[in-house]
Amino acid sequence: MSKVAVVTGGIGGLGTAMCKALIESGRRAVAVDYNGLKPEAVEKWQADRKAEGFEIPVYLADVTDFSSCAEACKKIEAEVGPIEILINNAGITRDAMFHKMTAEQWDQVIKTNLYSVFNMTKQVYDGMVARGWGRIVNISSVNGLRGQAGQSNYSATKAAIYGFNKALAQECVKKGVTVNSISPGYIGTEMVRAIREDVLAKVIAGIPAARLGEPSEIARTVVFLSADEAGYITGEDITVNGGLYYH
Ligand code: CAA
């Protein structure tokens, strides 16, 4: 049987590409997305994927809430199978220069981008260790590595992922479970396209590759890190950013 891969933020720009690439690599992808989404939006997403030849179950949860994640993962394990691959991809931005940042903008980003990693990983970790196989891939960001003005909240969560991964990787590598991250640069998703036009033009001008990345360029890295053959890579981060980090 194909291994079950859960992708949080699964119906978003990056998540959709990840689900499709995981299926193409022989996994069974399950999308987990926000329980505040309208049912019509989920149905449309599933119909669009079906038209492309992908059957992808969607489970709704609030990744900021531990019990909501527990409930969703329990349901997935009962209805689809044990979760052997977890891609913690759900994330939001609430950009503001620090002097203008509100406590609410800080909280929302910390809870969605960082608490979610604990809330989801905790549901699947014991099972992975008990079965002696697991792949956890956390999606960080170039802005976790280098910091970005206007993103002290977001950069803090993305940098936190490196510490979490390096610690957890040491705990479970002997049990066949790896914990890695990917740090995307600016990818052509709704999140990036929401940046003010003049600001985005400056961002793109600063990318050595002179273009935004494609979601598929992140998805193929997810497939690489979650492969059966990737068992000797752990606590590692792969940057996929068009050379931006080095600029
Ligand atoms: N470094 C230092 N200072 C900067 C700066 C930078 N990169 N960008 C702007 N500033 C300065 C400006 O020069 C300006 O200074 P003055 O007031 O002295 O003129 C001041 O900061 C205010 O700039 P803005 O006019 O842009 O302020 P704003 O309040 O209208 O907007 C903002 C603030 C929303 C943060 C906006 O600057 C912005 O959107 N910046 C881009 C942030 C960004 O890159 N976000 C990434 C989102 S995508 C993502 O996160 C995915 C991923 O992982 C890569």
Coordinates of C-alpha atoms and ligand atoms in Angstrom, one line a residue:
M1 CA 0.0 0.0 0.0
S2 CA 1.2 3.5 -0.7
K3 CA 2.3 5.6 2.2
V4 CA -0.1 8.3 3.4
A5 CA 1.3 11.9 3.2
V6 CA -0.5 14.7 5.0
V7 CA 0.0 18.2 3.7
T8 CA -1.2 21.1 5.9
G9 CA -2.3 24.2 4.0
G10 CA -2.9 21.5 1.4
I11 CA -5.3 23.4 -0.8
G12 CA -3.1 26.5 -1.0
G13 CA -0.6 27.5 -3.7
L14 CA 2.3 25.4 -2.5
G15 CA 0.2 22.7 -0.8
T16 CA -1.6 21.9 -4.1
A17 CA 1.6 21.4 -5.9
M18 CA 2.9 19.3 -3.0
C19 CA -0.1 17.0 -3.0
K20 CA 0.1 16.5 -6.8
A21 CA 3.9 15.8 -6.7
L22 CA 3.5 13.3 -3.8
I23 CA 0.8 11.4 -5.7
E24 CA 3.0 11.3 -8.8
S25 CA 5.8 9.9 -6.7
G26 CA 3.6 7.1 -5.5
R27 CA 2.2 8.4 -2.2
R28 CA -1.4 8.9 -1.1
A29 CA -1.7 12.6 -0.4
V30 CA -4.2 14.0 2.0
A31 CA -4.8 17.8 2.3
V32 CA -5.5 19.3 5.6
D33 CA -6.7 22.9 5.5
Y34 CA -8.4 25.6 7.5
N35 CA -11.8 24.7 9.0
G36 CA -13.0 28.2 8.4
L37 CA -13.0 27.6 4.6
K38 CA -16.3 27.6 2.7
P39 CA -17.4 24.0 1.7
E40 CA -17.8 25.3 -1.9
A41 CA -14.2 26.3 -2.0
V42 CA -13.1 22.8 -0.9
E43 CA -15.5 21.2 -3.4
K44 CA -14.2 23.3 -6.2
W45 CA -10.6 22.5 -5.3
Q46 CA -11.3 18.8 -5.3
A47 CA -13.2 19.0 -8.6
D48 CA -10.3 20.9 -10.2
R49 CA -7.9 18.3 -9.0
K50 CA -10.1 15.5 -10.2
A51 CA -10.2 17.1 -13.6
E52 CA -6.4 16.9 -13.6
G53 CA -6.5 13.2 -12.6
F54 CA -5.9 13.5 -8.8
E55 CA -8.2 12.2 -6.1
I56 CA -7.2 14.0 -2.9
P57 CA -9.2 13.8 0.3
V58 CA -9.5 17.0 2.3
Y59 CA -9.8 17.2 6.0
L60 CA -10.6 20.5 7.8
A61 CA -8.8 21.5 11.0
D62 CA -7.5 24.6 12.8
V63 CA -3.8 24.0 13.0
T64 CA -3.5 26.6 15.8
D65 CA -5.6 24.3 18.0
F66 CA -4.2 21.0 19.4
S67 CA -7.5 19.2 19.8
S68 CA -8.6 20.1 16.3
C69 CA -5.4 18.6 14.9
A70 CA -5.9 15.5 17.1
E71 CA -9.4 15.0 15.8
A72 CA -8.4 15.5 12.1
C73 CA -5.4 13.1 12.3
K74 CA -7.4 10.5 14.1
K75 CA -10.0 10.6 11.3
I76 CA -7.4 10.4 8.6
E77 CA -5.7 7.4 10.2
A78 CA -9.1 5.6 10.6
E79 CA -10.3 6.5 7.1
V80 CA -7.2 6.6 4.9
G81 CA -4.4 4.9 6.9
P82 CA -1.5 5.6 9.2
I83 CA 0.2 9.0 8.5
E84 CA 3.8 8.2 7.5
I85 CA 4.7 11.5 5.9
L86 CA 3.8 14.9 7.4
I87 CA 4.4 18.2 5.5
N88 CA 3.9 21.1 7.8
N89 CA 3.2 23.7 5.2
A90 CA 0.4 25.8 6.6
G91 CA 1.5 29.4 7.1
I92 CA 0.4 33.0 7.0
T93 CA 1.9 36.4 6.8
R94 CA 0.7 39.5 8.7
D95 CA 3.4 41.9 7.6
A96 CA 4.1 45.2 9.3
M97 CA 7.1 47.2 10.4
F98 CA 7.7 46.4 14.0
H99 CA 6.7 49.8 15.3
K100 CA 3.3 49.3 13.7
M101 CA 2.9 45.5 14.5
T102 CA 0.0 44.7 16.7
A103 CA -0.1 41.9 19.3
E104 CA -2.8 40.3 17.2
Q105 CA -0.5 40.2 14.1
W106 CA 2.2 38.7 16.3
D107 CA -0.1 36.0 17.8
Q108 CA -1.8 35.0 14.6
V109 CA 1.5 34.3 12.9
I110 CA 3.2 32.6 15.8
K111 CA 0.2 30.3 16.3
T112 CA -0.4 29.5 12.7
N113 CA 3.2 29.0 11.6
L114 CA 4.8 27.6 14.8
Y115 CA 2.2 26.1 17.2
S116 CA 0.9 24.2 14.1
V117 CA 4.2 22.4 13.8
F118 CA 3.9 21.1 17.4
N119 CA 0.1 20.5 17.1
M120 CA 0.4 18.3 14.0
T121 CA 3.8 16.6 14.6
K122 CA 2.6 15.5 18.0
Q123 CA -0.3 13.6 16.5
V124 CA 1.8 11.5 14.1
Y125 CA 5.2 11.2 15.8
D126 CA 4.6 8.3 18.2
G127 CA 3.1 6.2 15.4
M128 CA 6.0 6.9 13.1
V129 CA 8.5 5.9 15.8
A130 CA 6.5 2.8 16.7
R131 CA 6.4 1.7 13.0
G132 CA 10.1 2.6 12.6
W133 CA 9.6 4.9 9.6
G134 CA 8.6 8.5 9.1
R135 CA 9.3 11.7 7.2
I136 CA 8.6 15.1 8.6
V137 CA 9.2 18.1 6.3
N138 CA 8.6 21.6 7.8
I139 CA 8.3 24.5 5.4
S140 CA 10.5 27.4 6.6
S141 CA 11.5 30.4 4.4
V142 CA 14.4 32.4 3.1
N143 CA 13.1 35.1 5.4
G144 CA 13.7 32.8 8.4
L145 CA 17.4 32.5 7.3
R146 CA 18.1 36.1 6.5
G147 CA 15.3 38.1 8.2
Q148 CA 13.0 40.4 6.3
A149 CA 12.0 44.0 7.3
G150 CA 8.3 44.0 7.9
Q151 CA 8.3 40.3 9.0
S152 CA 9.7 40.1 12.5
N153 CA 6.7 37.8 13.4
Y154 CA 7.0 35.6 10.3
S155 CA 10.9 35.5 10.3
A156 CA 10.8 34.5 14.0
T157 CA 8.5 31.5 13.3
K158 CA 10.5 30.4 10.2
A159 CA 13.8 30.5 12.1
A160 CA 12.3 28.6 15.0
I161 CA 11.7 25.7 12.6
Y162 CA 15.5 25.2 12.3
G163 CA 15.9 24.7 16.0
F164 CA 12.9 22.5 16.3
N165 CA 14.2 20.3 13.5
K166 CA 17.7 20.0 14.7
A167 CA 16.5 18.9 18.2
L168 CA 13.8 16.5 17.1
A169 CA 16.0 15.0 14.4
Q170 CA 18.5 13.8 17.0
E171 CA 15.7 12.2 19.0
C172 CA 14.3 10.0 16.2
V173 CA 16.9 9.3 13.6
K174 CA 17.6 5.9 15.0
K175 CA 13.9 5.1 14.8
G176 CA 13.8 5.7 11.1
V177 CA 12.1 9.1 11.3
T178 CA 13.7 12.1 9.6
V179 CA 12.9 15.8 10.2
N180 CA 14.0 18.3 7.6
S181 CA 13.0 21.7 6.3
I182 CA 12.8 23.6 3.0
S183 CA 13.3 27.3 2.9
P184 CA 11.6 28.6 -0.2
G185 CA 12.4 32.0 -1.6
Y186 CA 9.7 34.1 -3.2
I187 CA 7.3 31.7 -5.0
G188 CA 4.5 32.8 -7.2
T189 CA 1.6 32.1 -4.9
E190 CA -1.2 34.3 -3.6
M191 CA 0.8 35.1 -0.4
V192 CA 3.6 36.7 -2.5
R193 CA 1.3 38.3 -5.0
A194 CA -0.4 40.0 -2.1
I195 CA 2.7 42.1 -1.5
R196 CA 2.2 45.7 -2.6
E197 CA 3.1 46.0 -6.3
D198 CA 5.9 48.5 -5.9
V199 CA 7.4 46.5 -3.1
L200 CA 7.1 43.2 -5.0
A201 CA 8.9 44.8 -8.0
K202 CA 11.8 45.6 -5.8
V203 CA 11.8 42.1 -4.3
I204 CA 12.0 40.5 -7.8
A205 CA 14.7 42.9 -8.9
G206 CA 16.8 41.6 -5.9
I207 CA 16.4 37.9 -6.8
P208 CA 19.5 36.7 -8.8
A209 CA 17.3 34.4 -10.8
A210 CA 15.2 37.5 -11.7
R211 CA 11.9 35.7 -11.3
L212 CA 9.5 34.2 -8.7
G213 CA 9.8 30.5 -8.1
E214 CA 7.3 28.0 -9.2
P215 CA 5.3 25.9 -6.6
S216 CA 6.4 22.8 -8.4
E217 CA 10.0 23.7 -7.6
I218 CA 9.2 23.4 -3.9
A219 CA 7.0 20.3 -4.4
R220 CA 9.9 18.4 -6.0
T221 CA 12.0 19.1 -2.9
V222 CA 9.3 17.8 -0.7
V223 CA 9.3 14.6 -2.7
F224 CA 13.1 14.4 -2.4
L225 CA 13.1 14.7 1.4
S226 CA 10.2 12.4 1.9
A227 CA 11.6 9.6 -0.4
D228 CA 12.3 6.1 1.0
E229 CA 16.0 6.7 0.0
A230 CA 16.3 10.0 2.0
G231 CA 16.7 8.2 5.4
Y232 CA 20.3 9.5 5.9
I233 CA 19.3 13.2 5.6
T234 CA 18.0 14.7 8.8
G235 CA 18.0 18.0 10.7
E236 CA 18.8 19.5 7.3
D237 CA 17.4 22.5 5.4
I238 CA 17.3 22.9 1.6
T239 CA 17.0 26.4 0.3
V240 CA 15.1 26.9 -3.0
N241 CA 15.3 30.6 -3.7
G242 CA 16.8 31.5 -7.0
G243 CA 20.0 32.5 -5.4
L244 CA 18.4 35.1 -3.1
Y245 CA 20.0 34.0 0.1
Y246 CA 23.5 34.7 -1.3
H247 CA 22.5 38.1 -2.7
Ligands
CAA1 N1 14.6 47.3 4.7 C1 14.7 48.4 5.4 N2 13.8 49.4 5.4 C2 12.7 49.2 4.6 C3 12.6 48.0 3.8 C4 13.6 47.1 3.9 N3 13.6 46.0 3.1 N4 11.4 48.1 3.1 C5 10.9 49.3 3.5 N5 11.7 50.0 4.4 C6 11.4 51.3 5.0 C7 10.9 52.2 3.9 O1 12.0 52.8 3.3 C8 10.2 53.2 4.7 O2 11.0 54.1 5.4 P1 10.6 55.7 5.6 O3 9.3 55.6 6.4 O4 11.7 56.3 6.3 O5 10.3 56.2 4.2 C9 9.6 52.4 5.9 O6 10.4 51.2 5.9 C10 8.1 52.0 5.6 O7 8.0 51.3 4.4 P2 6.7 51.0 3.7 O8 6.2 52.2 3.0 O9 6.8 49.8 2.8 O10 5.7 50.8 4.9 P3 4.3 50.2 5.0 O11 3.9 50.3 6.4 O12 3.4 50.8 4.0 O13 4.4 48.7 4.6 C11 5.2 46.4 4.7 C12 5.2 47.8 5.4 C13 3.7 45.9 4.7 C14 6.0 45.5 5.6 C15 5.8 46.5 3.3 O14 7.0 47.2 3.4 C16 6.0 45.1 2.7 O15 5.1 44.5 2.2 N6 7.3 44.7 2.6 C17 7.6 43.4 2.1 C18 7.7 42.4 3.2 C19 7.9 41.0 2.5 O16 8.9 40.8 1.8 N7 7.1 40.0 2.8 C20 7.2 38.8 2.2 C21 5.8 38.2 2.1 S1 5.8 36.7 1.1 C22 6.5 35.5 2.2 O17 6.6 35.8 3.3 C23 6.8 34.2 1.6 C24 8.2 33.9 1.9 O18 8.5 33.0 2.8 C25 9.3 34.5 1.1

